[in-house]
Amino acid sequence: MPILNKFFQSKTTTFTKAKENNEISEEVCVWNEENVLVCGNGLFYYQNENSLPEVLNKALRGGVDSEKNPIDSKPHYSNFHLTDVFGNYHQFFRPYTYKTKKLIVRTLPKAYARTNIDLVFTKSKKVLLSYTNLRTHLLDTPKNPNIQQALVSILRLSKNWLKLFYIPFYARKIIKLSGSVALLTRDVGDNYGHFINEVMMGLYQIRLSKKKVDFYILPQNYSFQKELPKILGINESQVIPATKSHLIFAQELIIPTLLNEYEIVEYRKYTHFRIFYQPSLIKHLYAEILSQSSILPTRKIFFTRPKDSNRNIINNDEVEAILKEFGFEIILPDSLSIQKQIELMQECKILAGMHGSSLINSIFLNKHATLFELFSEYYHDNCPHYIALAKGCKYFYMIGKTPDTSMHPQQENTYIEPNTLRKALENIKKYVEF
């Protein structure tokens, strides 16, 4: 077993070793590491531990923005502890501090890449272990395993190496590309929320690096994956669709830093990833295409979910009727092009909806807008609320009841008690112009 492990290790490298061996020709830092305090009053950045108390005091006072919201004459809303709309505390909503890593765009000469997953090989055909969105690469060997762990590891690694390395290199045709190729694929890239957030974060990094790019490897399975790159100025002829069978060879492969800032949490009896932090550049991600109009947003939008989707509202008709009473329009975002969704968000002053990818559209909101998020009882991912806070929006949430827990928490439906929803909306009205 040690011999086999040593063999696997000989086929791998890291960013540091690859640079020493001239298998990384250039590194451009496009965003420095950041210390941030995340709380319900926003994101507060600080230089070091000595400056944290001052920042903490500002956050506790509500972090009042000197730029007054021109459409809001209501009292200032302060919610440092990220309590729900009724002031209740919940396990996965709490203030915390975090230090993110630098974002570095790297160039690899004569390198290889799988187009559908986070897998890059240097010119010597060594797996670049540092390039992963996970804490441990799929092809990495475990450190100091016991006998049982070693046996399991050998079986897993043998299967992964065969599937991810030997078959692509020796049993399939390698697609050769001249020029520079930007690798923007993610294994979650077919999800709308992950695509407009994490995949496009990679594109933004590469643009900040000022690197010339001839081709972009992108998932192209859905209309939004084809439409958004066009909106951002990428020609269709430059796009290479990411597919499961493709292994490409590029004269120059350009890779962004993958975001793997997450914690592992337990929802009921299930473990799950939960995002810790994303760089502050997220608020600049779509600045070039968002309207700079002085017209103030006026619409209140509730994003409904398809009838046959999971994570739905059991009494959806009842909930939508109440929201209409408060002036909300009911819109199914799945029926709109991404261009229409962007335009809609620019006109929206309050966005509400059940937790899901559609609420990642908060990335397109005006900084003075409000996000109201509904949750099932046991699944509390924080990506939409993190984006809303990064954008400078007000954020409110409400947790419903889940009568059926037979499925994974991420798929559970929820019941929203009607009178409780009315009270929630009335509470929001105290701080937000309706």
Short mmCIF file of C-alpha atoms in Angstrom, two decimals:
data_model
loop_
_atom_site.label_atom_id
_atom_site.label_comp_id
_atom_site.label_asym_id
_atom_site.label_seq_id
_atom_site.Cartn_x
_atom_site.Cartn_y
_atom_site.Cartn_z
CA MET A 1 0.00 0.00 0.00
CA PRO A 2 2.77 2.52 0.76
CA ILE A 3 4.27 1.75 -2.67
CA LEU A 4 0.94 2.40 -4.40
CA ASN A 5 0.43 5.61 -2.44
CA LYS A 6 3.93 6.73 -3.40
CA PHE A 7 3.13 5.99 -7.04
CA PHE A 8 -0.03 8.12 -6.90
CA GLN A 9 1.86 10.94 -5.19
CA SER A 10 4.48 10.92 -7.96
CA LYS A 11 1.70 11.82 -10.39
CA THR A 12 0.62 14.94 -8.48
CA THR A 13 1.88 18.45 -7.82
CA THR A 14 0.86 21.70 -6.11
CA PHE A 15 0.83 25.38 -7.08
CA THR A 16 4.15 25.90 -5.29
CA LYS A 17 5.92 22.91 -6.85
CA ALA A 18 4.49 23.59 -10.31
CA LYS A 19 5.80 27.15 -10.18
CA GLU A 20 9.25 25.94 -9.07
CA ASN A 21 9.28 23.52 -12.03
CA ASN A 22 8.19 26.19 -14.54
CA GLU A 23 4.81 24.49 -15.02
CA ILE A 24 3.11 27.71 -13.90
CA SER A 25 4.48 30.58 -15.97
CA GLU A 26 2.59 33.49 -14.39
CA GLU A 27 0.62 34.35 -11.26
CA VAL A 28 -1.44 37.54 -11.00
CA CYS A 29 -3.04 38.48 -7.67
CA VAL A 30 -6.35 40.13 -8.52
CA TRP A 31 -7.86 40.40 -5.01
CA ASN A 32 -6.05 40.46 -1.70
CA GLU A 33 -7.00 38.45 1.36
CA GLU A 34 -9.60 40.10 3.57
CA ASN A 35 -10.56 40.09 7.24
CA VAL A 36 -14.30 40.46 7.53
CA LEU A 37 -16.93 40.58 10.25
CA VAL A 38 -20.17 39.10 8.89
CA CYS A 39 -23.33 40.10 10.77
CA GLY A 40 -26.93 41.11 10.14
CA ASN A 41 -25.94 44.76 9.76
CA GLY A 42 -23.65 44.01 6.83
CA LEU A 43 -20.06 43.09 6.11
CA PHE A 44 -17.36 45.02 7.95
CA TYR A 45 -13.72 44.82 6.87
CA TYR A 46 -10.74 45.31 9.15
CA GLN A 47 -6.96 45.14 8.79
CA ASN A 48 -5.97 43.06 11.83
CA GLU A 49 -7.04 41.93 15.29
CA ASN A 50 -6.12 45.33 16.76
CA SER A 51 -8.68 47.10 14.58
CA LEU A 52 -11.45 44.54 15.16
CA PRO A 53 -12.88 46.15 18.37
CA GLU A 54 -13.51 49.44 16.57
CA VAL A 55 -15.20 47.64 13.66
CA LEU A 56 -17.21 45.53 16.09
CA ASN A 57 -18.49 48.63 17.86
CA LYS A 58 -19.54 50.14 14.55
CA ALA A 59 -21.35 46.92 13.59
CA LEU A 60 -23.12 46.74 16.97
CA ARG A 61 -24.33 50.33 16.51
CA GLY A 62 -25.91 49.29 13.23
CA GLY A 63 -23.16 50.30 10.83
CA VAL A 64 -25.16 53.27 9.56
CA ASP A 65 -24.27 54.04 5.96
CA SER A 66 -23.48 57.69 5.37
CA GLU A 67 -25.33 57.45 2.08
CA LYS A 68 -29.00 57.69 3.07
CA ASN A 69 -31.42 55.52 1.15
CA PRO A 70 -33.37 58.01 -1.03
CA ILE A 71 -36.50 55.81 -1.08
CA ASP A 72 -36.66 55.01 2.62
CA SER A 73 -37.81 57.38 5.37
CA LYS A 74 -38.25 54.56 7.90
CA PRO A 75 -36.20 54.11 11.11
CA HIS A 76 -32.76 52.57 10.71
CA TYR A 77 -32.87 48.76 10.83
CA SER A 78 -30.25 47.09 13.03
CA ASN A 79 -29.94 43.31 13.42
CA PHE A 80 -26.36 42.47 14.44
CA HIS A 81 -27.19 38.92 15.58
CA LEU A 82 -29.04 37.92 12.38
CA THR A 83 -32.23 37.06 14.22
CA ASP A 84 -35.34 36.28 12.17
CA VAL A 85 -38.04 38.81 11.37
CA PHE A 86 -39.53 38.26 14.85
CA GLY A 87 -36.23 38.61 16.72
CA ASN A 88 -35.70 34.85 17.29
CA TYR A 89 -32.21 33.35 17.24
CA HIS A 90 -31.36 30.38 14.99
CA GLN A 91 -28.34 28.08 14.96
CA PHE A 92 -27.10 28.79 11.43
CA PHE A 93 -27.63 32.55 11.53
CA ARG A 94 -24.98 34.23 13.63
CA PRO A 95 -22.20 36.83 13.41
CA TYR A 96 -18.68 35.57 12.77
CA THR A 97 -15.27 36.73 11.59
CA TYR A 98 -13.34 35.20 8.75
CA LYS A 99 -10.14 35.66 6.76
CA THR A 100 -10.37 34.84 3.10
CA LYS A 101 -7.52 33.84 0.81
CA LYS A 102 -5.99 35.82 -2.04
CA LEU A 103 -7.53 35.41 -5.48
CA ILE A 104 -4.77 34.56 -7.94
CA VAL A 105 -5.10 33.94 -11.67
CA ARG A 106 -2.50 31.43 -12.87
CA THR A 107 -1.21 30.61 -16.34
CA LEU A 108 -0.01 27.09 -17.19
CA PRO A 109 1.91 26.51 -20.45
CA LYS A 110 1.00 23.41 -22.47
CA ALA A 111 -1.42 22.11 -19.85
CA TYR A 112 -4.40 19.78 -19.85
CA ALA A 113 -7.86 20.03 -18.28
CA ARG A 114 -11.10 18.12 -18.00
CA THR A 115 -13.87 20.42 -19.14
CA ASN A 116 -16.69 19.39 -16.82
CA ILE A 117 -14.97 19.17 -13.40
CA ASP A 118 -12.25 20.95 -11.43
CA LEU A 119 -9.35 18.90 -12.80
CA VAL A 120 -6.13 20.33 -14.26
CA PHE A 121 -2.91 18.59 -15.36
CA THR A 122 0.43 20.32 -15.91
CA LYS A 123 2.53 19.84 -19.05
CA SER A 124 4.19 16.82 -17.40
CA LYS A 125 0.69 15.34 -16.90
CA LYS A 126 0.75 15.77 -13.14
CA VAL A 127 -2.53 16.46 -11.35
CA LEU A 128 -2.64 19.96 -9.86
CA LEU A 129 -3.95 19.12 -6.38
CA SER A 130 -4.21 22.77 -5.29
CA TYR A 131 -6.83 23.41 -7.96
CA THR A 132 -10.02 22.20 -6.30
CA ASN A 133 -13.18 23.61 -4.76
CA LEU A 134 -12.97 20.93 -2.05
CA ARG A 135 -10.65 20.75 0.94
CA THR A 136 -9.21 17.48 -0.37
CA HIS A 137 -8.69 16.76 -4.05
CA LEU A 138 -10.36 13.66 -5.52
CA LEU A 139 -6.95 12.27 -6.49
CA ASP A 140 -5.06 13.15 -3.31
CA THR A 141 -3.77 10.46 -0.95
CA PRO A 142 -4.78 10.57 2.74
CA LYS A 143 -2.28 11.57 5.40
CA ASN A 144 -1.38 8.93 8.02
CA PRO A 145 -4.36 6.59 7.48
CA ASN A 146 -4.96 3.51 9.60
CA ILE A 147 -5.17 0.12 7.87
CA GLN A 148 -8.91 0.27 7.23
CA GLN A 149 -8.72 3.85 5.92
CA ALA A 150 -5.77 2.90 3.72
CA LEU A 151 -7.68 0.00 2.14
CA VAL A 152 -10.72 2.16 1.44
CA SER A 153 -8.46 4.91 0.12
CA ILE A 154 -6.62 2.58 -2.28
CA LEU A 155 -9.90 1.34 -3.75
CA ARG A 156 -11.26 4.87 -4.10
CA LEU A 157 -8.08 6.28 -5.56
CA SER A 158 -7.65 3.41 -8.02
CA LYS A 159 -11.17 3.97 -9.31
CA ASN A 160 -10.72 7.76 -9.51
CA TRP A 161 -7.33 7.57 -11.24
CA LEU A 162 -8.69 5.14 -13.81
CA LYS A 163 -11.77 7.26 -14.48
CA LEU A 164 -10.23 10.73 -14.28
CA PHE A 165 -6.69 10.17 -15.56
CA TYR A 166 -5.93 6.98 -17.49
CA ILE A 167 -9.11 6.70 -19.54
CA PRO A 168 -9.13 10.40 -20.60
CA PHE A 169 -5.41 10.39 -21.50
CA TYR A 170 -5.09 7.01 -23.11
CA ALA A 171 -8.53 5.89 -24.30
CA ARG A 172 -10.01 9.11 -25.68
CA LYS A 173 -9.03 11.74 -28.20
CA ILE A 174 -7.45 14.84 -26.67
CA ILE A 175 -8.77 18.12 -28.11
CA LYS A 176 -5.83 20.44 -28.86
CA LEU A 177 -6.37 24.19 -28.68
CA SER A 178 -3.92 26.83 -29.80
CA GLY A 179 -3.86 30.17 -28.01
CA SER A 180 -4.99 30.96 -24.46
CA VAL A 181 -7.88 29.08 -22.86
CA ALA A 182 -9.76 30.18 -19.71
CA LEU A 183 -11.12 27.28 -17.68
CA LEU A 184 -14.41 28.36 -16.11
CA THR A 185 -16.11 25.05 -15.49
CA ARG A 186 -17.49 23.90 -12.14
CA ASP A 187 -19.14 20.61 -11.25
CA VAL A 188 -22.14 22.65 -10.00
CA GLY A 189 -22.21 24.91 -13.06
CA ASP A 190 -25.57 23.62 -14.31
CA ASN A 191 -27.28 25.17 -11.29
CA TYR A 192 -28.50 28.71 -12.04
CA GLY A 193 -27.37 30.17 -8.71
CA HIS A 194 -23.92 28.59 -8.80
CA PHE A 195 -23.44 29.64 -12.41
CA ILE A 196 -24.23 33.35 -12.02
CA ASN A 197 -22.24 33.48 -8.79
CA GLU A 198 -19.25 31.11 -8.65
CA VAL A 199 -18.65 30.41 -12.36
CA MET A 200 -18.90 34.08 -13.26
CA MET A 201 -16.67 34.95 -10.30
CA GLY A 202 -13.95 33.04 -12.17
CA LEU A 203 -14.56 35.12 -15.29
CA TYR A 204 -14.36 38.35 -13.28
CA GLN A 205 -11.03 37.27 -11.78
CA ILE A 206 -9.58 36.63 -15.23
CA ARG A 207 -10.79 40.01 -16.47
CA LEU A 208 -9.16 41.72 -13.48
CA SER A 209 -5.90 39.97 -14.41
CA LYS A 210 -5.96 41.68 -17.86
CA LYS A 211 -5.01 38.37 -19.47
CA LYS A 212 -5.83 37.99 -23.15
CA VAL A 213 -8.20 35.06 -23.67
CA ASP A 214 -8.89 33.31 -26.96
CA PHE A 215 -11.33 30.66 -25.70
CA TYR A 216 -13.53 30.12 -22.65
CA ILE A 217 -14.53 26.68 -21.41
CA LEU A 218 -18.05 27.05 -20.03
CA PRO A 219 -21.05 24.79 -19.35
CA GLN A 220 -23.61 25.28 -22.14
CA ASN A 221 -26.45 22.92 -21.23
CA TYR A 222 -29.08 25.56 -20.43
CA SER A 223 -30.19 28.83 -22.00
CA PHE A 224 -28.92 31.00 -19.11
CA GLN A 225 -25.43 29.50 -19.59
CA LYS A 226 -25.47 30.62 -23.22
CA GLU A 227 -27.13 33.98 -22.68
CA LEU A 228 -25.09 35.43 -19.80
CA PRO A 229 -21.64 35.14 -21.45
CA LYS A 230 -23.05 37.00 -24.48
CA ILE A 231 -24.37 39.76 -22.20
CA LEU A 232 -20.87 40.00 -20.70
CA GLY A 233 -19.29 40.39 -24.13
CA ILE A 234 -18.02 36.88 -24.88
CA ASN A 235 -18.47 35.87 -28.52
CA GLU A 236 -20.19 32.56 -29.17
CA SER A 237 -17.22 31.48 -31.29
CA GLN A 238 -14.96 31.79 -28.23
CA VAL A 239 -16.99 29.36 -26.09
CA ILE A 240 -15.99 25.72 -25.80
CA PRO A 241 -18.83 23.72 -24.23
CA ALA A 242 -17.87 21.72 -21.16
CA THR A 243 -18.71 18.06 -21.62
CA LYS A 244 -18.09 14.92 -19.59
CA SER A 245 -15.91 13.23 -22.22
CA HIS A 246 -13.62 16.11 -23.18
CA LEU A 247 -9.97 16.39 -22.19
CA ILE A 248 -8.33 19.47 -23.71
CA PHE A 249 -4.72 20.45 -24.29
CA ALA A 250 -4.08 24.21 -24.31
CA GLN A 251 -0.97 26.06 -25.37
CA GLU A 252 -1.77 28.39 -22.48
CA LEU A 253 -4.31 27.43 -19.80
CA ILE A 254 -5.62 30.22 -17.55
CA ILE A 255 -7.24 29.25 -14.26
CA PRO A 256 -8.89 31.44 -11.59
CA THR A 257 -8.84 30.70 -7.88
CA LEU A 258 -11.69 28.40 -6.93
CA LEU A 259 -13.74 29.36 -3.91
CA ASN A 260 -13.81 26.71 -1.20
CA GLU A 261 -14.65 28.82 1.82
CA TYR A 262 -17.20 26.55 3.46
CA GLU A 263 -18.03 24.74 6.66
CA ILE A 264 -19.53 21.28 7.08
CA VAL A 265 -22.79 21.39 9.01
CA GLU A 266 -25.50 18.94 9.99
CA TYR A 267 -29.12 19.49 8.94
CA ARG A 268 -31.11 16.93 10.88
CA LYS A 269 -28.99 13.76 10.40
CA TYR A 270 -27.48 14.87 7.09
CA THR A 271 -24.11 16.59 6.64
CA HIS A 272 -23.91 19.39 4.10
CA PHE A 273 -21.62 22.17 2.83
CA ARG A 274 -22.43 25.72 3.92
CA ILE A 275 -20.61 28.71 2.42
CA PHE A 276 -18.57 30.72 4.90
CA TYR A 277 -17.56 33.68 2.85
CA GLN A 278 -17.09 35.08 -0.64
CA PRO A 279 -14.70 37.93 -1.54
CA SER A 280 -16.07 41.45 -1.43
CA LEU A 281 -15.60 41.66 -5.20
CA ILE A 282 -18.99 39.93 -5.42
CA LYS A 283 -20.68 43.34 -5.18
CA HIS A 284 -18.74 44.48 -8.27
CA LEU A 285 -19.36 41.33 -10.28
CA TYR A 286 -21.97 42.74 -12.68
CA ALA A 287 -21.28 46.47 -12.31
CA GLU A 288 -20.49 46.80 -16.02
CA ILE A 289 -23.96 45.66 -17.12
CA LEU A 290 -26.18 46.95 -14.31
CA SER A 291 -28.12 50.12 -14.93
CA GLN A 292 -26.70 53.37 -13.59
CA SER A 293 -30.10 55.02 -14.00
CA SER A 294 -31.26 57.51 -11.37
CA ILE A 295 -34.78 56.05 -11.56
CA LEU A 296 -35.58 54.53 -8.19
CA PRO A 297 -36.81 50.92 -8.03
CA THR A 298 -40.48 50.61 -7.07
CA ARG A 299 -41.60 47.01 -7.60
CA LYS A 300 -42.17 44.37 -4.93
CA ILE A 301 -41.52 40.91 -6.37
CA PHE A 302 -42.23 37.44 -4.99
CA PHE A 303 -40.40 34.70 -6.86
CA THR A 304 -42.58 31.61 -6.93
CA ARG A 305 -41.19 28.15 -7.67
CA PRO A 306 -42.34 25.65 -10.32
CA LYS A 307 -45.25 23.53 -9.09
CA ASP A 308 -43.31 20.27 -9.46
CA SER A 309 -40.07 21.47 -7.83
CA ASN A 310 -38.80 20.45 -4.42
CA ARG A 311 -38.35 22.91 -1.55
CA ASN A 312 -41.76 24.39 -2.26
CA ILE A 313 -44.43 26.02 -0.10
CA ILE A 314 -47.19 23.58 0.79
CA ASN A 315 -49.85 26.30 1.06
CA ASN A 316 -48.41 28.33 -1.80
CA ASP A 317 -51.73 29.75 -3.04
CA GLU A 318 -52.53 31.05 0.42
CA VAL A 319 -49.08 32.61 0.79
CA GLU A 320 -49.23 34.28 -2.61
CA ALA A 321 -52.68 35.72 -1.85
CA ILE A 322 -51.31 37.38 1.30
CA LEU A 323 -48.30 38.76 -0.56
CA LYS A 324 -50.62 40.24 -3.18
CA GLU A 325 -52.47 42.03 -0.36
CA PHE A 326 -49.17 43.73 0.46
CA GLY A 327 -48.60 44.74 -3.17
CA PHE A 328 -46.27 41.99 -4.34
CA GLU A 329 -46.22 40.76 -7.93
CA ILE A 330 -45.98 36.98 -8.27
CA ILE A 331 -43.39 35.99 -10.88
CA LEU A 332 -41.96 32.64 -11.96
CA PRO A 333 -38.32 33.49 -12.81
CA ASP A 334 -37.86 30.22 -14.71
CA SER A 335 -40.13 31.63 -17.42
CA LEU A 336 -37.86 34.65 -18.01
CA SER A 337 -34.61 35.04 -19.89
CA ILE A 338 -31.65 36.02 -17.75
CA GLN A 339 -31.67 39.46 -19.39
CA LYS A 340 -35.28 39.94 -18.25
CA GLN A 341 -34.39 38.75 -14.74
CA ILE A 342 -31.56 41.29 -14.54
CA GLU A 343 -33.86 44.09 -15.71
CA LEU A 344 -36.53 42.98 -13.23
CA MET A 345 -34.06 43.10 -10.33
CA GLN A 346 -33.04 46.62 -11.30
CA GLU A 347 -36.70 47.68 -10.92
CA CYS A 348 -37.21 45.77 -7.67
CA LYS A 349 -37.13 47.41 -4.23
CA ILE A 350 -38.24 44.31 -2.28
CA LEU A 351 -37.47 40.76 -3.41
CA ALA A 352 -39.11 37.87 -1.57
CA GLY A 353 -39.14 34.14 -2.12
CA MET A 354 -38.46 30.66 -0.87
CA HIS A 355 -34.76 29.92 -0.44
CA GLY A 356 -33.28 28.75 -3.74
CA SER A 357 -31.23 29.70 -6.78
CA SER A 358 -33.70 32.35 -7.90
CA LEU A 359 -32.79 34.47 -4.86
CA ILE A 360 -29.16 34.57 -6.03
CA ASN A 361 -30.66 37.18 -8.37
CA SER A 362 -30.17 39.50 -5.39
CA ILE A 363 -26.72 39.98 -6.93
CA PHE A 364 -28.47 42.22 -9.49
CA LEU A 365 -30.40 44.31 -6.91
CA ASN A 366 -29.95 47.99 -6.19
CA LYS A 367 -27.88 48.49 -3.01
CA HIS A 368 -30.89 50.01 -1.19
CA ALA A 369 -33.21 47.10 -1.96
CA THR A 370 -34.53 44.54 0.55
CA LEU A 371 -34.45 40.75 0.49
CA PHE A 372 -37.07 38.72 2.43
CA GLU A 373 -36.21 35.01 2.41
CA LEU A 374 -38.47 32.13 3.45
CA PHE A 375 -36.90 28.90 4.74
CA SER A 376 -38.04 25.39 5.44
CA GLU A 377 -37.60 24.27 9.03
CA TYR A 378 -34.30 22.40 8.73
CA TYR A 379 -32.34 23.63 5.68
CA HIS A 380 -30.70 27.03 6.16
CA ASP A 381 -28.08 27.77 3.50
CA ASN A 382 -26.78 31.34 3.64
CA CYS A 383 -25.72 32.25 0.09
CA PRO A 384 -28.59 34.66 -0.81
CA HIS A 385 -28.43 36.49 2.50
CA TYR A 386 -24.66 36.77 2.25
CA ILE A 387 -24.95 38.33 -1.22
CA ALA A 388 -27.67 40.72 -0.02
CA LEU A 389 -25.49 41.89 2.89
CA ALA A 390 -22.47 42.27 0.58
CA LYS A 391 -24.58 44.42 -1.75
CA GLY A 392 -25.69 46.66 1.14
CA CYS A 393 -29.32 45.49 1.09
CA LYS A 394 -31.58 45.03 4.09
CA TYR A 395 -32.16 41.38 4.89
CA PHE A 396 -35.08 39.67 6.64
CA TYR A 397 -35.95 35.99 6.95
CA MET A 398 -38.67 33.74 8.27
CA ILE A 399 -38.58 29.99 8.97
CA GLY A 400 -41.63 27.83 8.26
CA LYS A 401 -42.64 24.36 9.46
CA THR A 402 -41.73 21.08 7.73
CA PRO A 403 -44.37 18.38 8.41
CA ASP A 404 -42.71 15.72 6.22
CA THR A 405 -39.04 14.98 6.98
CA SER A 406 -38.70 11.80 4.94
CA MET A 407 -36.48 13.48 2.33
CA HIS A 408 -33.11 15.25 2.46
CA PRO A 409 -33.46 18.65 4.21
CA GLN A 410 -32.40 20.44 1.01
CA GLN A 411 -35.54 19.09 -0.69
CA GLU A 412 -38.10 19.50 2.08
CA ASN A 413 -41.29 21.50 1.53
CA THR A 414 -42.55 23.93 4.12
CA TYR A 415 -45.78 25.26 5.55
CA ILE A 416 -45.97 29.02 6.11
CA GLU A 417 -48.62 29.91 8.70
CA PRO A 418 -50.74 32.71 7.14
CA ASN A 419 -51.15 34.97 10.18
CA THR A 420 -47.47 34.60 11.01
CA LEU A 421 -46.60 35.69 7.47
CA ARG A 422 -48.84 38.76 7.83
CA LYS A 423 -47.10 39.68 11.07
CA ALA A 424 -43.72 39.21 9.39
CA LEU A 425 -44.66 41.58 6.57
CA GLU A 426 -46.00 44.13 9.05
CA ASN A 427 -42.70 43.95 10.95
CA ILE A 428 -40.77 44.56 7.74
CA LYS A 429 -42.99 47.55 6.97
CA LYS A 430 -41.69 49.23 10.13
CA TYR A 431 -38.28 49.56 8.47
CA VAL A 432 -38.95 49.40 4.72
CA GLU A 433 -41.10 51.57 2.48
CA PHE A 434 -43.82 49.45 0.89
#
